[in-house]
Short mmCIF file of C-alpha atoms and ligand atoms in Angstrom, two decimals:
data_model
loop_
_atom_site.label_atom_id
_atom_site.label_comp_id
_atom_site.label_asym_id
_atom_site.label_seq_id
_atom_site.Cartn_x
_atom_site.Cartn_y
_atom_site.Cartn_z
CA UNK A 1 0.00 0.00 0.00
CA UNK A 2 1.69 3.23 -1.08
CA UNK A 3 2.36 5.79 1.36
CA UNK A 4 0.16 8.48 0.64
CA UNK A 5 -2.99 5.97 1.14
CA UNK A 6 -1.40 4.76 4.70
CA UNK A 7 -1.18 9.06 5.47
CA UNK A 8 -4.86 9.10 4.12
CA UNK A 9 -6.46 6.50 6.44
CA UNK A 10 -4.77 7.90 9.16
CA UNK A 11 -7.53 10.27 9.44
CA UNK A 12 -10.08 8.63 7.96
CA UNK A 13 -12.81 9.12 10.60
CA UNK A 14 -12.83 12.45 10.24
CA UNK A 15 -13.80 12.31 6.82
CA UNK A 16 -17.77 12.94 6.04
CA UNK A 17 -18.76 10.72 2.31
CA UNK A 18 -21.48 12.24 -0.17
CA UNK A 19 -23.07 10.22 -2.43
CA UNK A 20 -25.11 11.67 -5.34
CA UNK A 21 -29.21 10.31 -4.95
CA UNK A 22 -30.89 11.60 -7.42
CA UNK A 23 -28.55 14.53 -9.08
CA UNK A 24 -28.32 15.97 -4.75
CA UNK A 25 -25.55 14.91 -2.42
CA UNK A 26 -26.61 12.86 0.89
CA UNK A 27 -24.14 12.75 3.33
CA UNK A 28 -22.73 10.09 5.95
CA UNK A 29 -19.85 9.76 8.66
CA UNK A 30 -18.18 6.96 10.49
CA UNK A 31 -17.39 6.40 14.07
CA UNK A 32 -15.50 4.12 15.74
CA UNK A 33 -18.09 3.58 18.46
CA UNK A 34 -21.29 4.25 18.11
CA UNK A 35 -22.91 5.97 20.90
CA UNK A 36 -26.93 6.07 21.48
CA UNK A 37 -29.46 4.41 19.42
CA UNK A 38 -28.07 3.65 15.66
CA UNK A 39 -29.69 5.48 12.76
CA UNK A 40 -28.92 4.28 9.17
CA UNK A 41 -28.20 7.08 7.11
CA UNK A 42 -30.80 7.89 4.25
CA UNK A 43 -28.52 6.98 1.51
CA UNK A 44 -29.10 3.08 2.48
CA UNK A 45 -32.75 3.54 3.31
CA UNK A 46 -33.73 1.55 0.17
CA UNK A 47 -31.17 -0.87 0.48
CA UNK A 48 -32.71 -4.63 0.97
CA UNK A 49 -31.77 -6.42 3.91
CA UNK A 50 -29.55 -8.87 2.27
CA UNK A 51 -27.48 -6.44 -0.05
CA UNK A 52 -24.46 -4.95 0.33
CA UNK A 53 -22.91 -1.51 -0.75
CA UNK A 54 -19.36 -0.92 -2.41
CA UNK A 55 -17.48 2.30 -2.36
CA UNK A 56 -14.10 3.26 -4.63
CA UNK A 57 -12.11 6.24 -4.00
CA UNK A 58 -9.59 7.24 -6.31
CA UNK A 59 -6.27 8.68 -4.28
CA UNK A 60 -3.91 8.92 -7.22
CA UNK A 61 -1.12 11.68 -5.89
CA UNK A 62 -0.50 12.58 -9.45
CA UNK A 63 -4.16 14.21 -10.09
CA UNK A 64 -4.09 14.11 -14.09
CA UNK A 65 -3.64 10.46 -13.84
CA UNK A 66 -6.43 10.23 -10.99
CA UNK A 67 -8.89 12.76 -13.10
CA UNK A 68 -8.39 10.73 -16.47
CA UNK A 69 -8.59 7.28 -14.24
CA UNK A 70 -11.49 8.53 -12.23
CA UNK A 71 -13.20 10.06 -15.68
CA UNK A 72 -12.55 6.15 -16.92
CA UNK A 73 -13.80 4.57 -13.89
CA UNK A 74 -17.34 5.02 -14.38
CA UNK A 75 -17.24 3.61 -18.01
CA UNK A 76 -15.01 0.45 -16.62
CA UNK A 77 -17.36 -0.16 -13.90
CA UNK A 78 -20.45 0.18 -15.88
CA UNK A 79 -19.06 -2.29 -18.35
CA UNK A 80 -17.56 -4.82 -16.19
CA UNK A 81 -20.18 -4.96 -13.45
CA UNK A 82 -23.25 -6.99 -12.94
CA UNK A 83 -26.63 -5.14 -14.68
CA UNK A 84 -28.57 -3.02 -11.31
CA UNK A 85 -25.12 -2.67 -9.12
CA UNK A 86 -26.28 0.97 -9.57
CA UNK A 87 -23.07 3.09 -9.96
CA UNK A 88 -23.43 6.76 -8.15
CA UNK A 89 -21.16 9.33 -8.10
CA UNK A 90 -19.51 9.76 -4.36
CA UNK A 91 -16.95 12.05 -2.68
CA UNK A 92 -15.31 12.33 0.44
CA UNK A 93 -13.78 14.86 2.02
CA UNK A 94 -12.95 16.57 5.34
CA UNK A 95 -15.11 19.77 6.26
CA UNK A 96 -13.68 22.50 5.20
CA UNK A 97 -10.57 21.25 4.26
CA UNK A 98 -9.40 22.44 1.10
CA UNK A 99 -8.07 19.71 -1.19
CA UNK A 100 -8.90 17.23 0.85
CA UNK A 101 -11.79 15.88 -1.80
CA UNK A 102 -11.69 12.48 -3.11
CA UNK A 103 -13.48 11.46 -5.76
CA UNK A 104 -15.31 7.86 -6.81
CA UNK A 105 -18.19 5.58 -7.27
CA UNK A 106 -20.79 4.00 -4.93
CA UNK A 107 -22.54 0.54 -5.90
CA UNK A 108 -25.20 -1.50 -4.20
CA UNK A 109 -25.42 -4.58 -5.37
CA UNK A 110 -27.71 -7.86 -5.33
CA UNK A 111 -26.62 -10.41 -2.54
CA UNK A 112 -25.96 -12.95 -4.86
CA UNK A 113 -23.39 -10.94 -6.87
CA UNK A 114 -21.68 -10.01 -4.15
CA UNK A 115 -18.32 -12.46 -5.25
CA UNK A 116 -18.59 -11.68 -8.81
CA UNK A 117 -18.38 -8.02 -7.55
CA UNK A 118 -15.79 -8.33 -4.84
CA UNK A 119 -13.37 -10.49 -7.60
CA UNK A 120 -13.71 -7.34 -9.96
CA UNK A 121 -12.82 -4.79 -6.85
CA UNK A 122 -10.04 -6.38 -5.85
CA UNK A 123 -8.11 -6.51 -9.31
CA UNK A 124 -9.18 -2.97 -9.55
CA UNK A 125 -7.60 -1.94 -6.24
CA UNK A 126 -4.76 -3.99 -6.57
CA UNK A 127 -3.64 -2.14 -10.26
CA UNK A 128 -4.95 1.07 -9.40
CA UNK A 129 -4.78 4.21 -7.21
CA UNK A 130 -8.28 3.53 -5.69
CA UNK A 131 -9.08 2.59 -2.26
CA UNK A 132 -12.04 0.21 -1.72
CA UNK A 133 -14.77 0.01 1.13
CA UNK A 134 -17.50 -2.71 1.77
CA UNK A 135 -20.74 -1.73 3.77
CA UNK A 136 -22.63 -4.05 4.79
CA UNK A 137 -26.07 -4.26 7.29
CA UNK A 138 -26.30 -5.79 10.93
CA UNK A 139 -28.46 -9.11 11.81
CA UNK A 140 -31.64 -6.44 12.61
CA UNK A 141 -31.48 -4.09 9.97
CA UNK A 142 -30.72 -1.42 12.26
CA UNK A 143 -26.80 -0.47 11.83
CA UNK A 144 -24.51 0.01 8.56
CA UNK A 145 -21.18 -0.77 9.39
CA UNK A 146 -17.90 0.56 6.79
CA UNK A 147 -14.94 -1.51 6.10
CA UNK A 148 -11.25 -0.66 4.63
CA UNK A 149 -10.90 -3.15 2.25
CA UNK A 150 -7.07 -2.90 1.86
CA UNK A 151 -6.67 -4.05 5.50
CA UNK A 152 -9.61 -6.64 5.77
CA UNK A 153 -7.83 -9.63 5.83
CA UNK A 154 -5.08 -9.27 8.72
CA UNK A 155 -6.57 -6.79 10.34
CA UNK A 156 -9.51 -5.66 9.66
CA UNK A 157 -11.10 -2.38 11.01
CA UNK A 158 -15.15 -1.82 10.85
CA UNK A 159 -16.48 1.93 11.65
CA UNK A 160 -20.07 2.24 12.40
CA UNK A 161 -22.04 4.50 9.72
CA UNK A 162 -23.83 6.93 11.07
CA UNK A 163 -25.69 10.43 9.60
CA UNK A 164 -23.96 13.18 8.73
CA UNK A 165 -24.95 16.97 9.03
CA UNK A 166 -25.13 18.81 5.29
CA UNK A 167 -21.66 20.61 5.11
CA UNK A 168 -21.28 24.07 4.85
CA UNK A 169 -20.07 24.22 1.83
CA UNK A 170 -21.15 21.36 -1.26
CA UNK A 171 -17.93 19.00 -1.05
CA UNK A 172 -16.69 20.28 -4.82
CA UNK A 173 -16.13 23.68 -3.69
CA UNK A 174 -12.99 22.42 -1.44
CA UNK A 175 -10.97 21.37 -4.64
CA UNK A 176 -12.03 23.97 -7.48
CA UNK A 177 -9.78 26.81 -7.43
CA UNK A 178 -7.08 25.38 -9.94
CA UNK A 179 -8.87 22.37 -10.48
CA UNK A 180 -11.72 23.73 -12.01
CA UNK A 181 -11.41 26.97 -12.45
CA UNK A 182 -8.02 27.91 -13.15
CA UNK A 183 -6.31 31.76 -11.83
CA UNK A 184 -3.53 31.75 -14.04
CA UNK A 185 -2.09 30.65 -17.34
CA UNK A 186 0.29 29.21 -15.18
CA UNK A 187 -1.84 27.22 -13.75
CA UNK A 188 -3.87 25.92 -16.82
CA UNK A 189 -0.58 25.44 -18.25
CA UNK A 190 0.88 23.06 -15.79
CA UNK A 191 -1.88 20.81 -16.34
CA UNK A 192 -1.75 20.87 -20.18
CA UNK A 193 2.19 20.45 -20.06
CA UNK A 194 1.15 16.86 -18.03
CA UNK A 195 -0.50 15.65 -20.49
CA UNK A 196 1.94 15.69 -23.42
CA UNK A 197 2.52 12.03 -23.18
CA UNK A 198 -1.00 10.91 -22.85
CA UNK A 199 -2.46 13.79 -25.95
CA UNK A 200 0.03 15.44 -28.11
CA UNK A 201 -2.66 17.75 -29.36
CA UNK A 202 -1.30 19.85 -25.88
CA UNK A 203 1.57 20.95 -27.63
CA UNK A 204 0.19 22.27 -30.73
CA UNK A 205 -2.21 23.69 -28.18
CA UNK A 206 0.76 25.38 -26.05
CA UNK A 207 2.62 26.28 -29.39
CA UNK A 208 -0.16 29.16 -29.86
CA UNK A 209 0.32 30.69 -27.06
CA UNK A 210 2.35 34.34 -27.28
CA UNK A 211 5.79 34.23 -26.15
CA UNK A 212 4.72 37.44 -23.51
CA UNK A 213 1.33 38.66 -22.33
CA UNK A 214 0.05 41.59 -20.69
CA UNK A 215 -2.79 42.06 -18.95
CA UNK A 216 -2.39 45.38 -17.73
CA UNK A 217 -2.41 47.03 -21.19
CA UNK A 218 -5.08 49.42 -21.70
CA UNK A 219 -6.60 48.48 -25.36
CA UNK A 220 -7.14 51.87 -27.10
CA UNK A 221 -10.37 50.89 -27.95
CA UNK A 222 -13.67 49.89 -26.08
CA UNK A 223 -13.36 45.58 -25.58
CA UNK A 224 -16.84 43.88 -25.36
CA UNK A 225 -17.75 40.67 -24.28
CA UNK A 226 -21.14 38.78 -25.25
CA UNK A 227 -21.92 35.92 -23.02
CA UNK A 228 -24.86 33.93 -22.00
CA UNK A 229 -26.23 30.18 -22.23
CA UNK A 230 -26.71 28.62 -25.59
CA UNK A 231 -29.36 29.62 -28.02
CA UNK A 232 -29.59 33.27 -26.04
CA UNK A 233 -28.99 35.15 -29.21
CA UNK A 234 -24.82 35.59 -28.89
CA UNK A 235 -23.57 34.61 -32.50
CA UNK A 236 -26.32 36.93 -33.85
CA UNK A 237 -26.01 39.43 -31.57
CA UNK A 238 -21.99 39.76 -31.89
CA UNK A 239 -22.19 39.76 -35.71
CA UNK A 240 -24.83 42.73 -35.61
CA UNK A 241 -22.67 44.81 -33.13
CA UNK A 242 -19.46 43.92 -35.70
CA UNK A 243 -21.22 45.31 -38.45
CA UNK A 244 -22.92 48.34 -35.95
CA UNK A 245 -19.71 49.25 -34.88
CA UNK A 246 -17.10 48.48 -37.30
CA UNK A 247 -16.00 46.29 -34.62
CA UNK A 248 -13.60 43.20 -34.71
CA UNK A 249 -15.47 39.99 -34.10
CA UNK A 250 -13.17 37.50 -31.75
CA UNK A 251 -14.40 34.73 -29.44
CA UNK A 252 -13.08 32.31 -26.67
CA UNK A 253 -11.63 29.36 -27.85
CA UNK A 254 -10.30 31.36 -30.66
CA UNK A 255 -10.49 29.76 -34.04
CA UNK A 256 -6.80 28.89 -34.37
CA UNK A 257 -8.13 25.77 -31.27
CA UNK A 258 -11.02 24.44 -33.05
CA UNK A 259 -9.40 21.56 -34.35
CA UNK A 260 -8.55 20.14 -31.48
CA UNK A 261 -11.66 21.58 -29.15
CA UNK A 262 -13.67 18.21 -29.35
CA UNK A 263 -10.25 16.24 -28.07
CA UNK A 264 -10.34 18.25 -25.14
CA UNK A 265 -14.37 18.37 -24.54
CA UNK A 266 -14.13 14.05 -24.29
CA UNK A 267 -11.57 14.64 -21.00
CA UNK A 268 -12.10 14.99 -17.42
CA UNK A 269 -13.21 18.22 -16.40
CA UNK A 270 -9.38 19.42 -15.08
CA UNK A 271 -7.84 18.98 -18.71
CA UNK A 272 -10.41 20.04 -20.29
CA UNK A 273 -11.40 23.35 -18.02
CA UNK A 274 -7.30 24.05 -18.44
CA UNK A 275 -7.83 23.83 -22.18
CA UNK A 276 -10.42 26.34 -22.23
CA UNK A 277 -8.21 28.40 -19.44
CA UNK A 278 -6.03 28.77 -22.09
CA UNK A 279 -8.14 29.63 -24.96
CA UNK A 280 -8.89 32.70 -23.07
CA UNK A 281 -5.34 34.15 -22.75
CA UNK A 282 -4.64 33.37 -26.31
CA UNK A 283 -7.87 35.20 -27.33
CA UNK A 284 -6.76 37.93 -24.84
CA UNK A 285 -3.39 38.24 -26.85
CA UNK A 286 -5.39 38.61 -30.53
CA UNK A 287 -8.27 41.29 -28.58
CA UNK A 288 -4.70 43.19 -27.79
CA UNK A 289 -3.49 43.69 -31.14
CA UNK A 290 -6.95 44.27 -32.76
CA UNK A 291 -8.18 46.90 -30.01
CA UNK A 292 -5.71 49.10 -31.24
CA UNK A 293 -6.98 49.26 -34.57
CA UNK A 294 -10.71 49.13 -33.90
CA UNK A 295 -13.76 48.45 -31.12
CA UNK A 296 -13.81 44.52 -30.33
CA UNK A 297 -16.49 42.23 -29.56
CA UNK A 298 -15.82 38.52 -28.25
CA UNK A 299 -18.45 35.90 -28.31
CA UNK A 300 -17.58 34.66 -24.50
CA UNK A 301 -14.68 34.73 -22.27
CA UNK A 302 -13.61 33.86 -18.98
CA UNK A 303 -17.21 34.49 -17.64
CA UNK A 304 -18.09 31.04 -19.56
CA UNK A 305 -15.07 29.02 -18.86
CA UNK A 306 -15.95 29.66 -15.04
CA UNK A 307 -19.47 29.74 -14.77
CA UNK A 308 -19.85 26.47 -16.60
CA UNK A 309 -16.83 24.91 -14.81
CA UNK A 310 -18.53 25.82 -11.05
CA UNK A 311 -21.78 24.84 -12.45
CA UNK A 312 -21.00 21.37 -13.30
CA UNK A 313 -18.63 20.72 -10.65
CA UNK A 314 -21.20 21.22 -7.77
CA UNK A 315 -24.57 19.66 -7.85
CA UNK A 316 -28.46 20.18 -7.11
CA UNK A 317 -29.67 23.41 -6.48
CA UNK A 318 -28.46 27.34 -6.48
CA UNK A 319 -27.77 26.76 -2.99
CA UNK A 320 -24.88 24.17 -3.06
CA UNK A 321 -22.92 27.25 -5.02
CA UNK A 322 -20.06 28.76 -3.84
CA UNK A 323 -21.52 31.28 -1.32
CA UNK A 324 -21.41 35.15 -3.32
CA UNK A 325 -18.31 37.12 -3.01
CA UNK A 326 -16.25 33.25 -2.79
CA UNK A 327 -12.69 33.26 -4.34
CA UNK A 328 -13.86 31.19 -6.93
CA UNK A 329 -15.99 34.47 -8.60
CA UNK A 330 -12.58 36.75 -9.10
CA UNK A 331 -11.34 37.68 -12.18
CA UNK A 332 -7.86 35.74 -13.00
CA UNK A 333 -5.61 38.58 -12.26
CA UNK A 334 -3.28 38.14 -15.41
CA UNK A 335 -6.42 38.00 -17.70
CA UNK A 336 -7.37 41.04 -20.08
CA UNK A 337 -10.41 43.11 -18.42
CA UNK A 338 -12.48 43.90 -21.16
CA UNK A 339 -14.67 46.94 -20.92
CA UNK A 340 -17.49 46.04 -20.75
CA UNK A 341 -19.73 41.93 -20.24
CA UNK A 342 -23.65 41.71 -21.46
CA UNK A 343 -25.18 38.66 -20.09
CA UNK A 344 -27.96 37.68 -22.17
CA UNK A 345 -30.42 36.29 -20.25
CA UNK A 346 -34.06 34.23 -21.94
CA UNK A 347 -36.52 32.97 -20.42
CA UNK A 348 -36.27 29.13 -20.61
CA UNK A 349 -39.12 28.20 -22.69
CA UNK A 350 -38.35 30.67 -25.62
CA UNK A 351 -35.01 29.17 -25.13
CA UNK A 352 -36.11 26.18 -25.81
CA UNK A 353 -38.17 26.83 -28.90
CA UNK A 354 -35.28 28.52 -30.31
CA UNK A 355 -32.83 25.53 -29.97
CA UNK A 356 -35.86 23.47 -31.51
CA UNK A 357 -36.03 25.71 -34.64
CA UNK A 358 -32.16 25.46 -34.85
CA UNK A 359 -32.89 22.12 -34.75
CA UNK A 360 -30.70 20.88 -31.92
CA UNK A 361 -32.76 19.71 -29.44
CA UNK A 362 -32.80 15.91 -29.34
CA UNK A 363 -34.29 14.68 -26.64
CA UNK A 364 -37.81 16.52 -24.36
CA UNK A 365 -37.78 14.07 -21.74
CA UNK A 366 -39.24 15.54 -18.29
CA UNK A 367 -36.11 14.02 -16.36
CA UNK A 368 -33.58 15.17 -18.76
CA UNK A 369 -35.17 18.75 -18.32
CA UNK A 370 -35.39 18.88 -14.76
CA UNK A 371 -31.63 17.94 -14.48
CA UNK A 372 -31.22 20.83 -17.45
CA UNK A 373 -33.34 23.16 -15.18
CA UNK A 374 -30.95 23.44 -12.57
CA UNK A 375 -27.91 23.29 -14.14
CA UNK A 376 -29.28 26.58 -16.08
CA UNK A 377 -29.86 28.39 -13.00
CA UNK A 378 -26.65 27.71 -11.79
CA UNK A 379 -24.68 28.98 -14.55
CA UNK A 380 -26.69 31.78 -14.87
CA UNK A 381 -26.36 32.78 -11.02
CA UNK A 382 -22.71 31.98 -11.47
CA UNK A 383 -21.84 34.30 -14.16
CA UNK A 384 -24.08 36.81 -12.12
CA UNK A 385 -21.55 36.22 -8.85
CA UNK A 386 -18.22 36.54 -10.78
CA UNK A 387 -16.76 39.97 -10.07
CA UNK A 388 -13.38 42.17 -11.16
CA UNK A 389 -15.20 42.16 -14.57
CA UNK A 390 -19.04 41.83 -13.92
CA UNK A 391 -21.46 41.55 -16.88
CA UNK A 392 -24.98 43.58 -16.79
CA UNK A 393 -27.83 41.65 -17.50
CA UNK A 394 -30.13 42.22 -21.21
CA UNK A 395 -33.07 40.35 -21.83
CA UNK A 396 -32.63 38.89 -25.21
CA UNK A 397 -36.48 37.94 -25.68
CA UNK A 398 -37.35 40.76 -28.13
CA UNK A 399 -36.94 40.96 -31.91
CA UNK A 400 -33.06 40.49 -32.78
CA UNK A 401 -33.06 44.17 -33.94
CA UNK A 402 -34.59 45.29 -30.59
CA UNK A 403 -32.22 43.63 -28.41
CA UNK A 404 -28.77 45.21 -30.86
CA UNK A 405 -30.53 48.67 -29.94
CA UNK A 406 -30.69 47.81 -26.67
CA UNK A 407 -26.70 46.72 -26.71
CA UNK A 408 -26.07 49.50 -28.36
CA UNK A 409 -27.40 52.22 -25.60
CA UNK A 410 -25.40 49.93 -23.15
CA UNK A 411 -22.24 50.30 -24.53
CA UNK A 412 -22.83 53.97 -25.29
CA UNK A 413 -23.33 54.37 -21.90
CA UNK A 414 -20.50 52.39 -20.49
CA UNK A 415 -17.72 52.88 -23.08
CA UNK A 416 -18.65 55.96 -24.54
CA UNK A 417 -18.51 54.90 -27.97
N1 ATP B 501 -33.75 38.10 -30.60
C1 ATP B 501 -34.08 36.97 -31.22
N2 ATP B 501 -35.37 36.64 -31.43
C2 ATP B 501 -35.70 35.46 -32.01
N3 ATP B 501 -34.81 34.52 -32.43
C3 ATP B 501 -33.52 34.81 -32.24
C4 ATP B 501 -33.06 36.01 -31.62
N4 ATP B 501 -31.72 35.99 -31.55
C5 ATP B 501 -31.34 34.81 -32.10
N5 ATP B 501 -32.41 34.10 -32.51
C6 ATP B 501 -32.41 32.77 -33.12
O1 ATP B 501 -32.16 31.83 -32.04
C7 ATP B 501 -31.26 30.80 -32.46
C8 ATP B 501 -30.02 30.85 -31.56
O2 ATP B 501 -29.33 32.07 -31.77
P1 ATP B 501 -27.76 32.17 -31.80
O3 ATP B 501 -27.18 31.09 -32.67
O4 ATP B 501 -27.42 33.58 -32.12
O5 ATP B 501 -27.45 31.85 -30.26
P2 ATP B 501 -26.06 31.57 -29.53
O6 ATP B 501 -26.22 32.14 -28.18
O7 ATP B 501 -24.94 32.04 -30.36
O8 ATP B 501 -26.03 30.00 -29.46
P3 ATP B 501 -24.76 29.03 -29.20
O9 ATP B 501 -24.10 29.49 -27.95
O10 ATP B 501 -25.39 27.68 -29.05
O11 ATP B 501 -23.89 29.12 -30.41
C9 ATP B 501 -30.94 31.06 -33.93
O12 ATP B 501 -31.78 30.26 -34.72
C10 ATP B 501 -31.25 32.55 -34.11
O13 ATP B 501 -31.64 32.86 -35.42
N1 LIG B 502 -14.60 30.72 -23.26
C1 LIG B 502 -15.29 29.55 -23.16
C2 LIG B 502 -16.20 29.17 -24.13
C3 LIG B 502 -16.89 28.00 -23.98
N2 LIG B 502 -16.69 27.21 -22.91
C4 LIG B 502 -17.42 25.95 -22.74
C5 LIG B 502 -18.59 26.06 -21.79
C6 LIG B 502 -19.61 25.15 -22.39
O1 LIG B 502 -19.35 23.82 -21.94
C7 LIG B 502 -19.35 25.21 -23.88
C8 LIG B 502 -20.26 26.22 -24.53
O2 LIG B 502 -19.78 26.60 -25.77
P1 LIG B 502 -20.72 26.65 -27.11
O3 LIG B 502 -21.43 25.33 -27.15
O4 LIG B 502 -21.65 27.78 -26.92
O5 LIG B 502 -19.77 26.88 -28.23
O6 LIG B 502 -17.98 25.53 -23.99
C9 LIG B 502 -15.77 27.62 -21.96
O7 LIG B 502 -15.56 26.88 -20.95
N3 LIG B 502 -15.09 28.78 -22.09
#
C-alpha cells in the first residue's frame, strides 16, 4: 500500500462521504463507536436487507492520472459490473478542508453478486490508485457498518455509519480553485504540459500561445464581451454589433483551437477546463493587437469558462454554489479586463423553442429537463456572482433588432462609444 494511502487513512474518521441520490448529495460519517441508538443514514434507506454496498475512492497523488482514471472509472465499472449494481457518483472529504476531496463511485449490489463483484474490486484496487470500502447491514437491519478493504484480511477495522450533518459548503467547492477553475495561465498550463505524453494535441495547443502577455495594457479601444447560455442570441447578436460598430469579431476558444476543441471536450473536467483556461489568454493576446486598430467584440470569455466549470462541478440546487463574493468568482488577475460583459439572459421556454427551430434539441424528456433546469440556473447565477469584470444583465427575448438597440445604448453608456 503506497504511502500516501497509509497518510490518508490515518484520518479517515474524520472524513464525512457524499453520495449523489438523485442529481443531490446525501451525506454520511463513520465512528468508531457508536454511541446512542443507531440510525442508518438515508442513503441506504432503500437498500434490501440482504445487499451490500461498495465504495471506490480514487487517491492517485498525481491528479491528471487520478482525473483521467477517475473520468474512466465510471465507463469500466459500468461495463464490467453486474446489470442493477447501480453506480453513483460519491466524494469524500474533510469539512472545510481544502483539497482534501476524493473522488469515486458508490454501488449496491444484489446479494448474490456479491463475489462476482468483490473479484472485480479487488483486481481494480490492486492495479490502481483507488481505495475500496464494503458496507454491509447488521443481523436487525438497524446499523450500517464501513470496512477498509485494503486491510480486511489481517486486520480488519469496521467503523459504524452513522448520519452526517449537510456541510457548509457542497464538497466540490474544497478542490475547485485550480482544479476547475483555473487563476492563471500558469496554472492551466501546468496541467496541459502533463499531459503531453497521454495527448500530443497539448503541444500544438501550447505552441499558440504568445511568447509574452500583458494584462495590464489598456486596449485603445472599447473591448466587449457577449456571453450567455446557448441559443440566447450571442452569434447573432456579436455579428450585428461587428457590423454596428465596425467592430472586430473575436471569441473564446479562438479559431486557431477548433481543431482540437472536441479532443479536449471528451476529457475529465481538469484537462479540459485548463484547455479552455487557455483559450482565453490566447484570445486575450489577438483582442490586444486588434483593439488598437478598432472596437472589439468577443463571443464569451472567462465568464463562460468559469461559470460552466462551477456549475458542473457542484450539484443540485443554487444553494450548493459557492456562497457570493467566494474566491472562486474573481477575475484571474493576469487576464485582459475587457470593458465592458452583457449577459444575455431568456426565459427558458423561448429558449427552448429557439434551440428546436435550430434544430438541436434531441431529446424533451421531463427528467432530462429537470436535471437541465438546474444546471441553467446555476450557470446563470454563477456568471451573475463573478466579479473584477461583472457583466450587466439584457433580456434577449425581443426581436433580434430590438435587443442590438438595446446593446447599443449599453455600450454607449458604459464605453462611450
Ligand atoms: N432576438 C431573437 N429573437 C428570435 N430569435 C432569435 C433572436 N436571436 C437569435 N435568434 C435565433 O435563435 C437561435 C439561436 O441564436 P444564436 O445562434 O445567435 O445563439 P447563440 O447564443 O450564439 O447560441 P450558441 O451558444 O449555441 O452558439 C438562432 O436560430 C437565431 O436565429
Ligand atoms: N470561453 C469559453 C467558451 C466555452 N466554454 C465551454 C462552456 C460550455 O461547456 C461550452 C459552450 O460553448 P458553445 O457550445 O456555446 O460553443 O464551452 C468555456 O468553458 N469557455
Amino acid at each position: 500500500m503506497a504511502r500516501h494511502l497509509k497518510l490518508l487513512v490515518q484520518r479517515w474518521s474524520s472524513r464525512v462521504f457524499s453520495v449523489e441520490v438523485d442529481g443531490a448529495p446525501r451525506y454520511f460519517g463513520i465512528r468508531e463507536q457508536l454511541r446512542g441508538e443507531p440510525v442508518p443514514p438515508d442513503v441506504f434507506s432503500e437498500v434490501q436487507k440482504q445487499d451490500r454496498c461498495y465504495s471506490l475512492l480514487v487517491c492517485s497523488g498525481d491528479r491528471v492520472t487520478g482525473d483521467r482514471f477517475h473520468w474512466e472509472l465510471r465507463d469500466r465499472l459500468q461495463r464490467q459490473l453486474p446489470p442493477g449494481s447501480g453506480v453513483r457518483s460519491m466524494s469524500s472529504f474533510i469539512p472545510d478542508q481544502k483539497g482534501s476531496l476524493l473522488k469515486g463511485y458508490f454501488l449496491q449490489s444484489r446479494a448474490g453478486n456479491s463475489s462476482l463483484i468483490e473479484d472485480i474490486l479487488t483486481d481494480l484496487e490492486q492495479r490502481n490508485p483507488v481505495l475500496v470500502c464494503s458496507y454491509s447491514q447488521s443481523e436487525d437491519g438497524q446499523q450500517w457498518t464501513q470496512c477498509l478493504w485494503y486491510q480486511s484480511e489481517d486486520n480488519p477495522v469496521r467503523f459504524c455509519v452513522v448520519p452526517s450533518e449537510t456541510p457548509k459548503h457542497h464538497p466540490s467547492v474544497l478542490n475547485m480553485i485550480n482544479s476547475d477553475v483555473f487563476y492563471s495561465l500558469d496554472e492551466a498550463c501546468d496541467v496541459l504540459k502533463q499531459c503531453g505524453d497521454i495527448i500530443p494535441e497539448t503541444r500544438s495547443v501550447l505552441g499558440m500561445l504568445p511568447s509574452s502577455l500583458d494584462a495590464r495594457r489598456k486596449p485603445d479601444f472599447p473591448v466587449i464581451v457577449i456571453e450567455g447560455l446557448d441559443a440566447t442570441g450571442k452569434t447573432t447578436l456579436t455579428e450585428s454589433l461587428r457590423d454596428s460598430l465596425g467592430a472586430t469579431l473575436l471569441r473564446s476558444p479562438p479559431q486557431c483551437l477548433s481543431a482540437w476543441r472536441g479532443r479536449f471536450d471528451r476529457e475529465p473536467p481538469l484537462i479540459r477546463r485548463a484547455f479552455y483556461a487557455v483559450g482565453n489568454y490566447i484570445t486575450a493576446e489577438q483582442i490586444n493587437q486588434e483593439a488598437s486598430k478598432s472596437p472589439v467584440i468577443v463571443d464569451r470569455f472567462w465568464h463562460s469558462t468559469a461559470a460552466y466549470a462551477i456549475a458542473t462541478a457542484v450539484t443540485g440546487p443554487v444553494s450548493n454554489l459557492p456562497h457570493e463574493g467566494a474566491e472562486v468568482y474573481r477575475w484571474p488577475g493576469d487576464l485582459l479586463q475587457p470593458s465592458l460583459v452583457i449577459l444575455l439572459t431568456l426565459d427558458p421556454e423561448e429558449r427552448k423553442r429557439r434551440l428546436r427551430s435550430r434544430g438541436l434539441m434531441k431529446t424533451d424528456e421531463e427528467e432530462e429537463l429537470d436535471h437541465n433546469k438546474l444546471f441553467r440556473t446555476r450557470v446563470e447565477e454563477a456568471y451573475r456572482r463573478i466579479v473584477g469584470s461583472a457583466c450587466i444583465a439584457l433580456d434577449a427575448s425581443p426581436s433580434a433588432d430590438l435587443v442590438l438597440q438595446q446593446a447599443l445604448l449599453l455600450i454607449r453608456a458604459k464605453c462611450h462609444l
